[in-house]
Coordinates of C-alpha atoms in Angstrom, one line a residue:
Chain A
A21 CA -4.5 -9.2 26.0
Q22 CA -2.8 -6.1 26.1
R23 CA -4.0 -3.1 24.1
V24 CA -3.4 0.6 24.4
T25 CA -5.9 3.4 23.3
Q26 CA -5.3 6.6 22.7
P27 CA -9.0 8.5 21.8
E28 CA -6.9 11.6 19.9
K29 CA -5.6 11.8 16.6
L30 CA -5.0 15.1 16.9
L31 CA -4.3 17.3 19.5
S32 CA -3.8 21.4 18.6
V33 CA -2.9 23.5 21.3
F34 CA -1.3 27.4 21.5
K35 CA 2.1 27.7 22.7
G36 CA 2.0 28.5 26.6
A37 CA -0.9 26.6 27.1
P38 CA -1.1 23.4 29.0
V39 CA -1.1 19.8 26.8
E40 CA -2.3 16.9 27.9
L41 CA -2.4 13.8 25.6
K42 CA -4.1 10.5 26.6
C43 CA -3.5 6.9 27.1
N44 CA -5.3 3.6 28.3
Y45 CA -4.8 0.4 28.4
S46 CA -6.2 -2.6 29.7
Y47 CA -3.8 -5.7 30.6
S48 CA -4.3 -8.4 33.4
G49 CA -1.3 -7.9 35.3
S50 CA 0.6 -4.9 36.1
P51 CA 3.0 -3.6 32.6
E52 CA 5.1 -1.2 32.1
L53 CA 4.4 1.9 30.5
F54 CA 6.0 4.6 28.1
W55 CA 5.6 7.5 26.1
Y56 CA 7.7 7.2 22.8
V57 CA 7.8 10.7 20.9
Q58 CA 8.8 11.1 16.7
Y59 CA 9.8 14.1 15.4
S60 CA 9.2 15.8 11.9
R61 CA 11.6 13.4 10.1
Q62 CA 13.3 11.6 13.0
R63 CA 13.1 7.9 14.2
L64 CA 11.1 7.1 17.3
Q65 CA 12.6 7.4 20.7
L66 CA 11.7 6.6 24.1
L67 CA 10.5 10.2 25.8
L68 CA 9.8 8.5 29.4
R69 CA 8.8 5.3 31.0
H70 CA 6.7 5.2 34.1
I71 CA 8.7 3.3 36.2
S72 CA 11.4 6.3 36.2
R73 CA 9.4 8.6 37.7
E74 CA 10.7 11.6 35.8
S75 CA 10.0 14.6 34.0
I76 CA 11.5 15.1 30.4
K77 CA 11.4 17.8 28.4
G78 CA 9.1 19.3 30.7
F79 CA 6.3 16.0 30.5
T80 CA 5.2 14.4 33.2
A81 CA 3.0 10.8 33.0
D82 CA 1.6 9.3 35.9
L83 CA 0.1 5.9 35.7
N84 CA -3.1 5.4 37.3
K85 CA -4.0 1.8 37.7
G86 CA -7.7 2.4 39.2
E87 CA -9.0 4.3 35.6
T88 CA -5.8 2.0 33.8
S89 CA -4.5 5.5 32.4
F90 CA -1.6 7.1 31.8
H91 CA -2.2 10.3 30.7
L92 CA 1.0 12.8 29.8
K93 CA 1.1 16.2 30.5
K94 CA 3.5 19.5 29.8
P95 CA 2.0 22.8 31.7
F96 CA 2.8 25.0 28.8
A97 CA 3.5 23.5 25.4
Q98 CA 6.7 25.1 23.9
E99 CA 6.6 24.6 19.7
E100 CA 9.1 22.2 19.6
D101 CA 6.7 19.8 21.4
S102 CA 4.9 19.3 17.8
A103 CA 5.4 15.6 16.4
M104 CA 3.6 12.0 17.0
Y105 CA 3.2 10.6 20.6
Y106 CA 2.9 6.8 21.2
C107 CA 1.8 5.4 24.6
A108 CA 3.2 1.8 24.5
L109 CA 3.1 -0.8 27.1
R110 CA 5.3 -3.8 27.8
G111 CA 4.0 -6.5 30.0
R112 CA 5.9 -8.2 32.9
S113 CA 5.2 -12.0 31.8
N114 CA 6.4 -11.7 28.2
D115 CA 8.3 -8.2 29.0
Y116 CA 10.1 -8.2 25.5
K117 CA 7.0 -6.8 23.4
L118 CA 5.7 -3.6 23.0
S119 CA 2.3 -2.9 22.3
F120 CA 1.7 0.5 20.9
G121 CA -1.7 3.0 20.7
A122 CA -2.2 4.2 17.3
G123 CA -0.4 7.8 18.3
T124 CA -1.7 11.2 18.6
T125 CA -0.3 14.4 16.5
V126 CA 0.5 17.2 18.5
T127 CA 0.9 21.1 16.8
V128 CA 1.5 23.7 19.4
R129 CA 0.8 26.8 17.5
A130 CA 2.4 30.2 18.0
Chain B
G108 CA 28.1 6.5 18.3
A109 CA 25.7 5.0 15.6
G110 CA 22.2 4.2 15.7
V111 CA 19.9 1.5 14.5
S112 CA 20.2 1.5 10.6
Q113 CA 18.0 0.6 8.0
S114 CA 18.1 -0.4 4.6
P115 CA 16.4 0.2 1.9
R116 CA 15.0 3.9 3.7
Y117 CA 12.1 2.8 0.3
K118 CA 10.9 0.2 -1.3
V119 CA 8.6 -0.1 -4.4
A120 CA 7.5 -3.8 -5.5
K121 CA 5.1 -5.4 -8.0
R122 CA 2.9 -7.4 -5.7
G123 CA 4.3 -10.7 -5.8
Q124 CA 7.4 -9.5 -6.1
D125 CA 10.2 -11.0 -3.0
V126 CA 11.7 -8.1 -0.6
A127 CA 14.9 -8.2 1.9
L128 CA 14.8 -5.4 4.0
R129 CA 18.0 -5.4 6.4
C130 CA 18.4 -4.3 9.9
D131 CA 21.9 -3.3 11.2
P132 CA 21.8 -3.3 15.4
I133 CA 23.6 -1.0 17.6
S134 CA 26.6 -2.8 18.3
G135 CA 26.8 -4.8 21.2
H136 CA 23.1 -4.7 21.5
V137 CA 22.0 -8.6 22.3
S138 CA 18.1 -8.0 21.7
L139 CA 16.3 -6.9 17.8
F140 CA 12.9 -6.8 16.9
W141 CA 11.2 -6.4 13.9
Y142 CA 7.8 -4.3 14.1
Q143 CA 5.3 -3.4 11.4
Q144 CA 3.7 0.3 11.1
A145 CA 0.5 0.4 8.7
L146 CA -0.7 3.9 7.8
G147 CA -2.0 6.2 10.5
Q148 CA -1.5 3.1 13.2
G149 CA 1.1 2.5 15.8
P150 CA 4.1 -0.2 15.2
E151 CA 3.1 -3.9 15.9
F152 CA 5.0 -6.2 17.2
L153 CA 6.8 -9.0 14.3
T154 CA 9.4 -10.6 16.0
Y155 CA 12.0 -11.2 18.6
F156 CA 15.4 -12.2 18.2
Q157 CA 18.1 -12.8 21.0
N158 CA 21.3 -13.1 19.4
E159 CA 21.4 -15.4 16.8
A160 CA 17.4 -17.3 18.1
Q161 CA 14.3 -15.9 17.6
L162 CA 12.4 -17.0 20.3
D163 CA 9.0 -15.2 19.4
K164 CA 7.4 -15.0 15.6
S165 CA 3.8 -14.8 16.8
G166 CA 3.6 -11.3 15.2
L167 CA 4.0 -12.4 12.0
P168 CA 1.3 -12.1 9.6
S169 CA 1.9 -15.1 7.3
D170 CA 4.4 -17.9 6.6
R171 CA 5.4 -15.3 3.6
F172 CA 7.4 -13.5 6.5
F173 CA 10.4 -15.0 7.4
A174 CA 13.4 -13.2 9.6
E175 CA 16.9 -14.0 10.5
R176 CA 19.9 -12.8 12.3
P177 CA 22.0 -15.7 11.4
E178 CA 25.6 -14.1 13.1
G179 CA 23.4 -12.5 16.2
S180 CA 23.6 -8.8 14.8
V181 CA 22.3 -8.0 10.8
S182 CA 19.3 -9.2 10.8
T183 CA 17.2 -9.8 7.6
L184 CA 13.2 -9.4 7.3
K185 CA 12.3 -11.3 3.9
I186 CA 8.4 -11.1 2.4
Q187 CA 7.4 -13.4 -0.3
R188 CA 5.2 -13.0 -3.0
T189 CA 4.5 -9.6 -1.3
Q190 CA 0.4 -8.5 -1.1
Q191 CA -0.6 -4.3 -1.5
E192 CA -1.5 -5.7 2.6
D193 CA 1.6 -6.0 3.2
S194 CA 2.6 -2.0 2.4
A195 CA 3.5 -0.5 5.5
V196 CA 6.7 0.9 7.4
Y197 CA 8.9 -2.1 8.7
L198 CA 10.8 -0.9 11.9
C199 CA 13.9 -2.2 13.6
A200 CA 14.5 -1.7 17.5
S201 CA 17.7 -2.9 19.4
S202 CA 18.2 -3.2 23.0
L203 CA 21.2 -3.4 25.1
G204 CA 20.5 -6.6 27.3
S205 CA 18.3 -9.9 27.3
W206 CA 14.8 -10.3 28.4
S207 CA 15.9 -12.3 32.0
G208 CA 14.8 -10.0 34.6
G209 CA 16.2 -6.9 33.0
S210 CA 14.4 -3.7 31.1
Y211 CA 16.4 -2.4 28.4
T212 CA 15.2 0.8 26.4
Q213 CA 14.4 0.0 22.8
Y214 CA 16.4 2.3 20.1
F215 CA 14.7 2.3 16.9
G216 CA 16.3 2.7 13.2
P217 CA 14.8 4.9 11.0
G218 CA 12.7 2.4 9.3
T219 CA 11.7 0.9 5.6
R220 CA 9.0 2.4 3.8
L221 CA 7.4 -0.5 1.6
T222 CA 4.7 0.0 -1.5
V223 CA 3.6 -2.6 -2.9
L224 CA 1.7 -2.0 -6.1

């Protein structure tokens, strides 16, 4: 079974401070990991995927297979980063289903 | 261009009523997904279509839930004899390709918020 855990429901940081959203997963194989974001009154959208190894809006995430983690990081948070963030996993064997964590609400304060 | 659209955006039903939720995917997208998002939770997979074929319905919570995509475009999720536990946001997503070796981004609609009284 595949499972994604986001231990923090809420995260509050000051503008300019670093922010890290934790994501741990369980999957017996090599999964594909994603971060999705939902800004206020907008739809869920893809932020980044681990296979791209790119930085989007200053965010990066590294897949750590040893720790089964895919934490999302940004060195200097901005007010526009306030949103709900979901970590998601897609297994290789049936690679159409996305399994989501419960989400973390990030608030960036001025 | 236009993204995934869903209608209605909000639906209030009395317990026991039947409801139908509509999804218009991005034109030309082969794959279509339905997810259920309960309050305070992440989306949970319900079912998957590749064109008109429903290839996976393992996430449908009961036989009261039924989904179709008869012409490989618009999809409808129907819930019969609604119960209070069916209250959730129902999300539709579409992606360009099928799942034979490819990896395609899923684009989500705005969701339909269903409240069962």
